[in-house]
PDB file of C-alpha atoms in Angstrom:
ATOM      1  CA  MET A  19     286.789 183.226 138.039  1.00  0.00           C
ATOM      2  CA  SER A  20     290.498 183.094 138.510  1.00  0.00           C
ATOM      3  CA  ARG A  21     291.315 185.441 135.644  1.00  0.00           C
ATOM      4  CA  SER A  22     290.865 189.200 135.882  1.00  0.00           C
ATOM      5  CA  PHE A  23     288.760 190.908 133.267  1.00  0.00           C
ATOM      6  CA  GLY A  24     287.332 194.395 132.655  1.00  0.00           C
ATOM      7  CA  PHE A  25     283.650 193.825 133.387  1.00  0.00           C
ATOM      8  CA  ALA A  26     282.861 197.558 133.497  1.00  0.00           C
ATOM      9  CA  ALA A  27     284.413 198.008 130.055  1.00  0.00           C
ATOM     10  CA  LEU A  28     282.473 194.993 128.768  1.00  0.00           C
ATOM     11  CA  LYS A  29     279.178 196.413 130.073  1.00  0.00           C
ATOM     12  CA  THR A  30     279.868 199.796 128.492  1.00  0.00           C
ATOM     13  CA  ARG A  31     280.705 198.173 125.151  1.00  0.00           C
ATOM     14  CA  LEU A  32     277.645 195.892 125.188  1.00  0.00           C
ATOM     15  CA  ASP A  33     275.279 198.697 126.211  1.00  0.00           C
ATOM     16  CA  GLY A  34     276.448 200.492 123.073  1.00  0.00           C
ATOM     17  CA  GLU A  35     275.835 197.420 120.902  1.00  0.00           C
ATOM     18  CA  PHE A  36     272.512 196.226 122.383  1.00  0.00           C
ATOM     19  CA  PHE A  37     270.025 199.065 122.640  1.00  0.00           C
ATOM     20  CA  GLY A  38     267.480 198.664 125.444  1.00  0.00           C
ATOM     21  CA  ARG A  39     269.135 195.545 126.891  1.00  0.00           C
ATOM     22  CA  ALA A  40     271.125 197.150 129.743  1.00  0.00           C
ATOM     23  CA  ARG A  41     269.385 195.127 132.486  1.00  0.00           C
ATOM     24  CA  ALA A  42     269.864 191.827 130.645  1.00  0.00           C
ATOM     25  CA  THR A  43     273.502 192.676 129.947  1.00  0.00           C
ATOM     26  CA  GLU A  44     274.096 193.530 133.592  1.00  0.00           C
ATOM     27  CA  ALA A  45     272.365 190.317 134.713  1.00  0.00           C
ATOM     28  CA  LEU A  46     274.580 188.166 132.483  1.00  0.00           C
ATOM     29  CA  ILE A  47     277.752 189.906 133.613  1.00  0.00           C
ATOM     30  CA  LEU A  48     276.740 189.598 137.279  1.00  0.00           C
ATOM     31  CA  ALA A  49     275.969 185.902 136.765  1.00  0.00           C
ATOM     32  CA  ALA A  50     279.435 185.437 135.253  1.00  0.00           C
ATOM     33  CA  VAL A  51     281.117 187.267 138.150  1.00  0.00           C
ATOM     34  CA  ALA A  52     279.144 185.220 140.696  1.00  0.00           C
ATOM     35  CA  ARG A  53     279.754 181.959 138.789  1.00  0.00           C
ATOM     36  CA  GLU A  54     276.016 181.447 138.488  1.00  0.00           C
ATOM     37  CA  HIS A  55     273.698 180.557 135.640  1.00  0.00           C
ATOM     38  CA  ALA A  56     271.205 182.953 134.030  1.00  0.00           C
ATOM     39  CA  TYR A  57     268.029 182.503 131.977  1.00  0.00           C
ATOM     40  CA  ILE A  58     266.794 185.099 129.486  1.00  0.00           C
ATOM     41  CA  GLU A  59     263.222 184.866 128.218  1.00  0.00           C
ATOM     42  CA  GLY A  60     261.736 186.980 125.453  1.00  0.00           C
ATOM     43  CA  PRO A  61     259.997 186.824 122.085  1.00  0.00           C
ATOM     44  CA  PRO A  62     261.801 185.513 119.008  1.00  0.00           C
ATOM     45  CA  GLY A  63     264.063 188.008 117.292  1.00  0.00           C
ATOM     46  CA  CYS A  64     264.783 190.265 120.270  1.00  0.00           C
ATOM     47  CA  GLY A  65     268.478 189.329 120.457  1.00  0.00           C
ATOM     48  CA  LYS A  66     268.540 187.019 123.493  1.00  0.00           C
ATOM     49  CA  THR A  67     270.895 184.476 121.989  1.00  0.00           C
ATOM     50  CA  LEU A  68     273.153 187.064 120.363  1.00  0.00           C
ATOM     51  CA  LEU A  69     273.487 188.938 123.661  1.00  0.00           C
ATOM     52  CA  ALA A  70     274.195 185.758 125.646  1.00  0.00           C
ATOM     53  CA  GLU A  71     276.752 184.557 123.096  1.00  0.00           C
ATOM     54  CA  THR A  72     278.437 187.966 122.910  1.00  0.00           C
ATOM     55  CA  VAL A  73     278.822 188.136 126.693  1.00  0.00           C
ATOM     56  CA  ALA A  74     280.012 184.513 126.900  1.00  0.00           C
ATOM     57  CA  LYS A  75     282.530 184.884 124.072  1.00  0.00           C
ATOM     58  CA  SER A  76     283.831 188.124 125.600  1.00  0.00           C
ATOM     59  CA  LEU A  77     284.887 186.278 128.742  1.00  0.00           C
ATOM     60  CA  PRO A  78     288.361 184.753 128.961  1.00  0.00           C
ATOM     61  CA  LEU A  79     286.783 181.309 129.312  1.00  0.00           C
ATOM     62  CA  ARG A  80     286.358 178.236 127.091  1.00  0.00           C
ATOM     63  CA  PHE A  81     282.987 178.682 125.298  1.00  0.00           C
ATOM     64  CA  TRP A  82     280.444 176.123 124.104  1.00  0.00           C
ATOM     65  CA  GLY A  83     277.008 176.794 122.631  1.00  0.00           C
ATOM     66  CA  TYR A  84     274.080 174.581 121.691  1.00  0.00           C
ATOM     67  CA  GLN A  85     270.547 175.026 120.355  1.00  0.00           C
ATOM     68  CA  PHE A  86     268.108 172.496 121.806  1.00  0.00           C
ATOM     69  CA  HIS A  87     265.495 170.716 119.714  1.00  0.00           C
ATOM     70  CA  ARG A  88     262.877 168.098 120.575  1.00  0.00           C
ATOM     71  CA  ALA A  89     265.184 165.246 119.500  1.00  0.00           C
ATOM     72  CA  THR A  90     268.290 166.372 121.423  1.00  0.00           C
ATOM     73  CA  ARG A  91     270.210 163.374 122.720  1.00  0.00           C
ATOM     74  CA  LEU A  92     272.217 163.375 125.916  1.00  0.00           C
ATOM     75  CA  ALA A  93     275.482 162.763 124.040  1.00  0.00           C
ATOM     76  CA  GLU A  94     274.955 165.993 122.084  1.00  0.00           C
ATOM     77  CA  ILE A  95     275.422 168.042 125.255  1.00  0.00           C
ATOM     78  CA  THR A  96     277.937 165.914 127.174  1.00  0.00           C
ATOM     79  CA  GLY A  97     280.203 164.567 124.439  1.00  0.00           C
ATOM     80  CA  ASP A  98     280.185 161.895 121.768  1.00  0.00           C
ATOM     81  CA  ALA A  99     278.941 158.372 122.422  1.00  0.00           C
ATOM     82  CA  VAL A 100     281.403 155.710 121.269  1.00  0.00           C
ATOM     83  CA  ILE A 101     280.764 152.000 120.823  1.00  0.00           C
ATOM     84  CA  GLU A 102     283.830 149.827 121.431  1.00  0.00           C
ATOM     85  CA  ARG A 103     284.055 146.194 120.365  1.00  0.00           C
ATOM     86  CA  GLU A 104     286.617 143.892 121.897  1.00  0.00           C
ATOM     87  CA  PRO A 105     287.063 140.414 120.438  1.00  0.00           C
ATOM     88  CA  THR A 106     287.297 137.587 122.948  1.00  0.00           C
ATOM     89  CA  THR A 107     287.728 133.847 122.634  1.00  0.00           C
ATOM     90  CA  LYS A 108     283.978 133.440 123.235  1.00  0.00           C
ATOM     91  CA  GLY A 109     282.756 136.189 120.906  1.00  0.00           C
ATOM     92  CA  GLU A 110     283.039 139.882 121.637  1.00  0.00           C
ATOM     93  CA  ILE A 111     282.396 142.422 124.353  1.00  0.00           C
ATOM     94  CA  VAL A 112     280.562 145.572 123.313  1.00  0.00           C
ATOM     95  CA  ARG A 113     280.876 148.659 125.521  1.00  0.00           C
ATOM     96  CA  GLN A 114     279.469 152.139 125.191  1.00  0.00           C
ATOM     97  CA  THR A 115     281.712 154.923 126.432  1.00  0.00           C
ATOM     98  CA  SER A 116     281.847 158.606 125.727  1.00  0.00           C
ATOM     99  CA  ILE A 117     284.389 161.172 124.710  1.00  0.00           C
ATOM    100  CA  ARG A 118     283.859 164.105 127.034  1.00  0.00           C
ATOM    101  CA  GLY A 119     282.875 167.263 125.252  1.00  0.00           C
ATOM    102  CA  GLY A 120     280.204 169.943 125.025  1.00  0.00           C
ATOM    103  CA  LEU A 121     278.910 171.192 128.340  1.00  0.00           C
ATOM    104  CA  TRP A 122     281.245 168.878 130.264  1.00  0.00           C
ATOM    105  CA  THR A 123     284.353 170.631 128.939  1.00  0.00           C
ATOM    106  CA  ALA A 124     283.072 174.237 128.760  1.00  0.00           C
ATOM    107  CA  GLU A 125     283.802 177.001 131.236  1.00  0.00           C
ATOM    108  CA  VAL A 126     280.952 179.158 129.935  1.00  0.00           C
ATOM    109  CA  ALA A 127     278.017 177.919 127.870  1.00  0.00           C
ATOM    110  CA  VAL A 128     275.010 179.287 126.018  1.00  0.00           C
ATOM    111  CA  LEU A 129     272.009 177.000 125.702  1.00  0.00           C
ATOM    112  CA  ASP A 130     269.456 178.292 123.221  1.00  0.00           C
ATOM    113  CA  GLU A 131     265.789 177.259 123.494  1.00  0.00           C
ATOM    114  CA  VAL A 132     266.417 175.261 126.670  1.00  0.00           C
ATOM    115  CA  SER A 133     262.678 174.632 127.178  1.00  0.00           C
ATOM    116  CA  ARG A 134     262.700 172.442 124.058  1.00  0.00           C
ATOM    117  CA  ALA A 135     265.096 169.932 125.630  1.00  0.00           C
ATOM    118  CA  PRO A 136     263.573 166.453 125.952  1.00  0.00           C
ATOM    119  CA  GLY A 137     263.449 164.792 129.377  1.00  0.00           C
ATOM    120  CA  GLU A 138     266.643 162.721 129.125  1.00  0.00           C
ATOM    121  CA  ALA A 139     268.772 165.692 128.084  1.00  0.00           C
ATOM    122  CA  LEU A 140     267.036 168.130 130.457  1.00  0.00           C
ATOM    123  CA  ASN A 141     267.548 165.879 133.492  1.00  0.00           C
ATOM    124  CA  ALA A 142     271.289 165.543 132.817  1.00  0.00           C
ATOM    125  CA  LEU A 143     271.530 169.269 132.079  1.00  0.00           C
ATOM    126  CA  LEU A 144     269.842 170.242 135.357  1.00  0.00           C
ATOM    127  CA  ARG A 145     272.058 167.876 137.353  1.00  0.00           C
ATOM    128  CA  THR A 146     275.146 169.276 135.641  1.00  0.00           C
ATOM    129  CA  LEU A 147     274.103 172.881 136.314  1.00  0.00           C
ATOM    130  CA  ASN A 148     273.227 172.156 139.926  1.00  0.00           C
ATOM    131  CA  GLU A 149     276.140 169.938 140.937  1.00  0.00           C
ATOM    132  CA  ARG A 150     278.794 170.944 138.371  1.00  0.00           C
ATOM    133  CA  THR A 151     279.746 167.297 138.122  1.00  0.00           C
ATOM    134  CA  ASP A 152     279.219 164.653 135.474  1.00  0.00           C
ATOM    135  CA  GLY A 153     277.116 162.502 137.783  1.00  0.00           C
ATOM    136  CA  GLN A 154     280.051 160.188 138.437  1.00  0.00           C
ATOM    137  CA  GLY A 155     281.862 162.447 140.881  1.00  0.00           C
ATOM    138  CA  HIS A 156     284.121 164.217 138.373  1.00  0.00           C
ATOM    139  CA  SER A 157     284.121 168.005 138.743  1.00  0.00           C
ATOM    140  CA  LEU A 158     283.401 170.071 135.659  1.00  0.00           C
ATOM    141  CA  PRO A 159     285.072 173.364 134.709  1.00  0.00           C
ATOM    142  CA  LEU A 160     281.692 175.060 134.122  1.00  0.00           C
ATOM    143  CA  SER A 161     281.649 178.544 135.600  1.00  0.00           C
ATOM    144  CA  SER A 162     278.430 179.976 134.142  1.00  0.00           C
ATOM    145  CA  CYS A 163     275.697 178.913 131.767  1.00  0.00           C
ATOM    146  CA  PHE A 164     273.365 181.327 129.998  1.00  0.00           C
ATOM    147  CA  ALA A 165     270.115 179.839 128.707  1.00  0.00           C
ATOM    148  CA  THR A 166     267.505 181.437 126.487  1.00  0.00           C
ATOM    149  CA  GLY A 167     263.870 180.724 125.785  1.00  0.00           C
ATOM    150  CA  ASN A 168     260.715 182.130 124.244  1.00  0.00           C
ATOM    151  CA  PRO A 169     257.737 183.041 126.426  1.00  0.00           C
ATOM    152  CA  PRO A 170     255.293 180.187 127.062  1.00  0.00           C
ATOM    153  CA  THR A 171     252.458 181.374 124.836  1.00  0.00           C
ATOM    154  CA  GLU A 172     250.493 179.849 121.988  1.00  0.00           C
ATOM    155  CA  ASP A 173     252.098 182.354 119.613  1.00  0.00           C
ATOM    156  CA  HIS A 174     255.531 180.834 120.237  1.00  0.00           C
ATOM    157  CA  PHE A 175     254.519 177.151 120.598  1.00  0.00           C
ATOM    158  CA  ASN A 176     256.612 176.957 123.706  1.00  0.00           C
ATOM    159  CA  GLU A 177     256.143 175.356 127.094  1.00  0.00           C
ATOM    160  CA  ALA A 178     257.190 177.077 130.297  1.00  0.00           C
ATOM    161  CA  LEU A 179     260.202 175.778 132.168  1.00  0.00           C
ATOM    162  CA  ASP A 180     259.060 174.040 135.316  1.00  0.00           C
ATOM    163  CA  PRO A 181     260.107 175.463 138.710  1.00  0.00           C
ATOM    164  CA  ALA A 182     262.843 172.828 139.147  1.00  0.00           C
ATOM    165  CA  ALA A 183     264.460 173.939 135.881  1.00  0.00           C
ATOM    166  CA  LEU A 184     264.075 177.654 136.610  1.00  0.00           C
ATOM    167  CA  ASP A 185     265.620 177.112 140.043  1.00  0.00           C
ATOM    168  CA  ARG A 186     268.982 176.389 138.366  1.00  0.00           C
ATOM    169  CA  PHE A 187     269.116 179.899 136.875  1.00  0.00           C
ATOM    170  CA  ALA A 188     269.418 183.340 138.434  1.00  0.00           C
TER     171      ALA A 188
END
């Protein structure tokens, strides 16, 4: 992080706002300082997403947040897909391009319910988190990503993140 910021003051403020979450707060702040990614797991309603978003939005970095669902498409996390049509003398040429956005333009991101991401989106997400590139050799500004998830139990209808996915997070 090239910008200075009062992390001690942030921790003190957040410890006052989030009772019993001192370790999670410290983990998120340390991840931000180290330019790493962090994963918070806990039951619904315990404030995981609110804590992650509060830390992320308190940083002097460009923020982006997203809540995954089973039908998440790749374009929802990387930018908007655009279809371009170009008339030619023999018909037309149709190209699909994208307008960069979402995770590819963020400096800090919060990804809620990351274990619900379908394969296509999860594969691109893991590559982005690991390489900090768009897969085409372009560097991304992403400094840290905080992801949240519910425990993998029948009560929460949630699957566990596999070891390859967990490996991307501190």
